[in-house]
GROMACS .gro file of C-alpha atoms in nm:
model
  213
    1UNK     CA    1   1.785  -3.369  -2.159
    2UNK     CA    2   1.809  -2.984  -2.251
    3UNK     CA    3   1.575  -2.946  -1.948
    4UNK     CA    4   1.867  -3.107  -1.738
    5UNK     CA    5   2.154  -2.922  -1.891
    6UNK     CA    6   1.962  -2.618  -1.841
    7UNK     CA    7   1.906  -2.652  -1.484
    8UNK     CA    8   2.280  -2.785  -1.421
    9UNK     CA    9   2.375  -2.435  -1.583
   10UNK     CA   10   2.093  -2.242  -1.352
   11UNK     CA   11   1.918  -2.121  -1.618
   12UNK     CA   12   1.636  -2.222  -1.466
   13UNK     CA   13   1.651  -2.066  -1.126
   14UNK     CA   14   1.573  -1.690  -1.259
   15UNK     CA   15   1.209  -1.773  -1.397
   16UNK     CA   16   1.113  -2.033  -1.129
   17UNK     CA   17   1.192  -1.757  -0.878
   18UNK     CA   18   1.020  -1.497  -1.112
   19UNK     CA   19   0.715  -1.736  -1.113
   20UNK     CA   20   0.763  -1.797  -0.719
   21UNK     CA   21   0.726  -1.354  -0.716
   22UNK     CA   22   0.452  -1.362  -0.896
   23UNK     CA   23   0.273  -1.622  -0.692
   24UNK     CA   24   0.337  -1.455  -0.404
   25UNK     CA   25   0.212  -1.119  -0.525
   26UNK     CA   26  -0.110  -1.317  -0.635
   27UNK     CA   27  -0.157  -1.446  -0.298
   28UNK     CA   28  -0.057  -1.058  -0.083
   29UNK     CA   29  -0.324  -0.946  -0.338
   30UNK     CA   30  -0.590  -1.157  -0.222
   31UNK     CA   31  -0.514  -1.142   0.120
   32UNK     CA   32  -0.478  -0.773   0.186
   33UNK     CA   33  -0.781  -0.775  -0.026
   34UNK     CA   34  -1.006  -0.996   0.203
   35UNK     CA   35  -0.836  -0.916   0.521
   36UNK     CA   36  -1.023  -0.707   0.819
   37UNK     CA   37  -0.811  -0.377   0.746
   38UNK     CA   38  -0.915  -0.300   1.150
   39UNK     CA   39  -1.295  -0.232   1.126
   40UNK     CA   40  -1.405  -0.075   1.525
   41UNK     CA   41  -1.656  -0.325   1.642
   42UNK     CA   42  -1.967  -0.200   1.814
   43UNK     CA   43  -1.835  -0.312   2.162
   44UNK     CA   44  -1.504  -0.155   2.158
   45UNK     CA   45  -1.657   0.173   2.316
   46UNK     CA   46  -1.405   0.428   2.257
   47UNK     CA   47  -1.132   0.247   2.392
   48UNK     CA   48  -0.777   0.267   2.547
   49UNK     CA   49  -0.777   0.652   2.632
   50UNK     CA   50  -0.479   0.557   2.848
   51UNK     CA   51  -0.275   0.382   2.604
   52UNK     CA   52  -0.343   0.704   2.379
   53UNK     CA   53  -0.214   0.958   2.664
   54UNK     CA   54   0.097   0.723   2.674
   55UNK     CA   55   0.153   0.798   2.275
   56UNK     CA   56   0.033   1.096   2.222
   57UNK     CA   57   0.052   1.312   2.528
   58UNK     CA   58   0.068   1.672   2.287
   59UNK     CA   59  -0.302   1.600   2.202
   60UNK     CA   60  -0.532   1.854   2.387
   61UNK     CA   61  -0.737   1.629   2.676
   62UNK     CA   62  -1.051   1.833   2.595
   63UNK     CA   63  -1.069   1.631   2.237
   64UNK     CA   64  -1.321   1.363   2.303
   65UNK     CA   65  -1.392   1.064   2.093
   66UNK     CA   66  -1.710   1.156   1.892
   67UNK     CA   67  -1.984   0.864   1.797
   68UNK     CA   68  -2.001   0.792   1.400
   69UNK     CA   69  -2.323   0.921   1.267
   70UNK     CA   70  -2.329   0.621   1.015
   71UNK     CA   71  -2.252   0.287   1.201
   72UNK     CA   72  -2.275   0.475   1.589
   73UNK     CA   73  -1.971   0.357   1.724
   74UNK     CA   74  -1.742   0.531   1.901
   75UNK     CA   75  -1.460   0.631   1.708
   76UNK     CA   76  -1.127   0.608   1.842
   77UNK     CA   77  -0.837   0.823   1.785
   78UNK     CA   78  -0.729   0.826   1.375
   79UNK     CA   79  -1.031   0.593   1.308
   80UNK     CA   80  -1.288   0.712   1.001
   81UNK     CA   81  -1.588   0.604   0.859
   82UNK     CA   82  -1.514   0.470   0.512
   83UNK     CA   83  -1.830   0.525   0.292
   84UNK     CA   84  -1.788   0.245   0.079
   85UNK     CA   85  -1.691  -0.014   0.341
   86UNK     CA   86  -1.990   0.107   0.573
   87UNK     CA   87  -1.737   0.075   0.841
   88UNK     CA   88  -1.507   0.274   1.060
   89UNK     CA   89  -1.176   0.208   1.011
   90UNK     CA   90  -0.855   0.204   1.293
   91UNK     CA   91  -0.595   0.435   1.189
   92UNK     CA   92  -0.759   0.480   0.836
   93UNK     CA   93  -0.530   0.546   0.521
   94UNK     CA   94  -0.732   0.548   0.241
   95UNK     CA   95  -0.992   0.299   0.042
   96UNK     CA   96  -0.777   0.156  -0.205
   97UNK     CA   97  -0.967   0.100  -0.545
   98UNK     CA   98  -0.697  -0.159  -0.646
   99UNK     CA   99  -0.794  -0.413  -0.366
  100UNK     CA  100  -1.155  -0.297  -0.326
  101UNK     CA  101  -1.087  -0.284   0.027
  102UNK     CA  102  -0.934  -0.005   0.297
  103UNK     CA  103  -0.607   0.027   0.437
  104UNK     CA  104  -0.594   0.055   0.792
  105UNK     CA  105  -0.476  -0.042   1.110
  106UNK     CA  106  -0.469  -0.468   1.052
  107UNK     CA  107  -0.353  -0.434   0.644
  108UNK     CA  108  -0.145  -0.163   0.631
  109UNK     CA  109   0.208  -0.330   0.692
  110UNK     CA  110   0.109  -0.571   0.452
  111UNK     CA  111  -0.022  -0.336   0.146
  112UNK     CA  112   0.334  -0.218   0.167
  113UNK     CA  113   0.495  -0.569   0.118
  114UNK     CA  114   0.248  -0.590  -0.160
  115UNK     CA  115   0.364  -0.304  -0.300
  116UNK     CA  116   0.729  -0.387  -0.257
  117UNK     CA  117   0.701  -0.736  -0.431
  118UNK     CA  118   0.470  -0.610  -0.696
  119UNK     CA  119   0.740  -0.362  -0.795
  120UNK     CA  120   1.002  -0.614  -0.829
  121UNK     CA  121   0.769  -0.826  -0.994
  122UNK     CA  122   0.723  -0.517  -1.254
  123UNK     CA  123   1.078  -0.422  -1.296
  124UNK     CA  124   1.178  -0.801  -1.379
  125UNK     CA  125   0.915  -0.812  -1.611
  126UNK     CA  126   0.975  -0.493  -1.772
  127UNK     CA  127   1.379  -0.592  -1.825
  128UNK     CA  128   1.288  -0.901  -1.969
  129UNK     CA  129   1.035  -0.719  -2.246
  130UNK     CA  130   1.310  -0.496  -2.298
  131UNK     CA  131   1.543  -0.735  -2.401
  132UNK     CA  132   1.324  -0.941  -2.625
  133UNK     CA  133   1.313  -0.575  -2.802
  134UNK     CA  134   1.521  -0.533  -3.113
  135UNK     CA  135   1.438  -0.193  -3.268
  136UNK     CA  136   1.396  -0.198  -3.644
  137UNK     CA  137   1.256   0.082  -3.866
  138UNK     CA  138   0.987  -0.111  -4.056
  139UNK     CA  139   0.663  -0.198  -4.075
  140UNK     CA  140   0.720  -0.585  -4.078
  141UNK     CA  141   0.922  -0.548  -3.772
  142UNK     CA  142   0.586  -0.347  -3.600
  143UNK     CA  143   0.339  -0.586  -3.716
  144UNK     CA  144   0.533  -0.887  -3.510
  145UNK     CA  145   0.643  -0.690  -3.214
  146UNK     CA  146   0.362  -0.507  -3.154
  147UNK     CA  147   0.212  -0.679  -2.878
  148UNK     CA  148   0.552  -0.719  -2.682
  149UNK     CA  149   0.626  -0.304  -2.742
  150UNK     CA  150   0.277  -0.254  -2.574
  151UNK     CA  151   0.319  -0.505  -2.297
  152UNK     CA  152   0.660  -0.291  -2.203
  153UNK     CA  153   0.500   0.044  -2.221
  154UNK     CA  154   0.212  -0.134  -2.009
  155UNK     CA  155   0.457  -0.240  -1.773
  156UNK     CA  156   0.677   0.081  -1.754
  157UNK     CA  157   0.311   0.288  -1.671
  158UNK     CA  158   0.214   0.023  -1.377
  159UNK     CA  159   0.591   0.043  -1.230
  160UNK     CA  160   0.521   0.446  -1.248
  161UNK     CA  161   0.220   0.420  -1.017
  162UNK     CA  162   0.360   0.162  -0.819
  163UNK     CA  163   0.681   0.342  -0.734
  164UNK     CA  164   0.536   0.667  -0.690
  165UNK     CA  165   0.270   0.516  -0.444
  166UNK     CA  166   0.485   0.332  -0.250
  167UNK     CA  167   0.750   0.620  -0.212
  168UNK     CA  168   0.466   0.812  -0.065
  169UNK     CA  169   0.342   0.559   0.162
  170UNK     CA  170   0.702   0.502   0.286
  171UNK     CA  171   0.732   0.866   0.333
  172UNK     CA  172   0.411   0.935   0.518
  173UNK     CA  173   0.520   0.613   0.712
  174UNK     CA  174   0.832   0.774   0.837
  175UNK     CA  175   0.642   1.107   0.948
  176UNK     CA  176   0.361   0.841   1.136
  177UNK     CA  177   0.111   0.983   0.957
  178UNK     CA  178  -0.184   0.851   0.711
  179UNK     CA  179  -0.287   0.953   0.341
  180UNK     CA  180  -0.623   1.067   0.532
  181UNK     CA  181  -0.449   1.273   0.788
  182UNK     CA  182  -0.199   1.444   0.533
  183UNK     CA  183  -0.486   1.552   0.291
  184UNK     CA  184  -0.727   1.662   0.541
  185UNK     CA  185  -0.544   1.803   0.794
  186UNK     CA  186  -0.778   2.112   0.869
  187UNK     CA  187  -1.064   1.895   0.883
  188UNK     CA  188  -0.953   1.693   1.138
  189UNK     CA  189  -1.000   1.811   1.506
  190UNK     CA  190  -0.715   1.640   1.682
  191UNK     CA  191  -0.492   1.787   1.473
  192UNK     CA  192  -0.651   2.072   1.403
  193UNK     CA  193  -0.649   2.173   1.766
  194UNK     CA  194  -0.290   2.024   1.846
  195UNK     CA  195  -0.002   2.255   1.897
  196UNK     CA  196   0.181   2.039   1.677
  197UNK     CA  197   0.154   1.995   1.333
  198UNK     CA  198   0.201   1.609   1.368
  199UNK     CA  199   0.155   1.496   1.709
  200UNK     CA  200   0.193   1.136   1.626
  201UNK     CA  201   0.559   1.205   1.489
  202UNK     CA  202   0.840   1.031   1.717
  203UNK     CA  203   1.137   1.029   1.473
  204UNK     CA  204   1.202   0.837   1.168
  205UNK     CA  205   1.357   0.513   1.314
  206UNK     CA  206   1.050   0.483   1.605
  207UNK     CA  207   0.779   0.550   1.393
  208UNK     CA  208   0.920   0.301   1.129
  209UNK     CA  209   0.981   0.023   1.403
  210UNK     CA  210   0.635   0.108   1.574
  211UNK     CA  211   0.428   0.034   1.163
  212UNK     CA  212   0.659  -0.277   1.063
  213UNK     CA  213   0.736  -0.426   1.417
   0.00000   0.00000   0.00000
C-alpha cells in the first residue's frame, strides 16, 4: 500500500517526530502549569541560613529575613510574595500569564525545557507552512492561501516571542539572577546593600550547572 511505501522510504518518520514533539510540548505545558513552583510553607521558618552563608558569603550578615505581610511566613532569601498566587515563592522569577503559574525554584528548569521544545515545534511548523506557500499576485491565489498565510505569520510572531523569552532567561540563568531581581535590583534589600552588583554570580559554568543539575 501507499502507507507501507512511505514508511519504507522514511517519509512517515518526520511527521511522527513532529507529533511527538507537539505531544511533549503539551505535557510540559501542563506539568509546568500545575506543579508547585516552590511555595514557601508555613512550617519552614526562615530556613537554611548555614546553606545561604556558604553559597553567598558576600551578602551582609545584618540583613535578616523578614516576615511576609500577606501570608505571614518568614521569607527565605530570593523569595517573593506573588499577589496572583497568594503565596511566597522560593527563588521567584516571575508570574507567567501563559501558564497561569509562578516560575520559581522548582519549575524554572522545566520552564526552560518547555520553551526550548516549544521553539523547535514553532520553527518546524513555520518551515512546513512556508514550504506550502507559492506566491502569486492574484486575488484567486490569496483566497485559496489566506489561512495558510495567516498561520505562517502567527507562527512567526510566536516564534519571535518564545525565542526572545528563551534567550533572556538563559542570559539571566548564566548570571545566576532572576527576572524579578534584574528588574527590581534597586528595591531588594539583599542586593541594594551588597558590595557586589550580583552576589550570587559564581561564573557561567557553575551557574548553569547548579541551575540545571
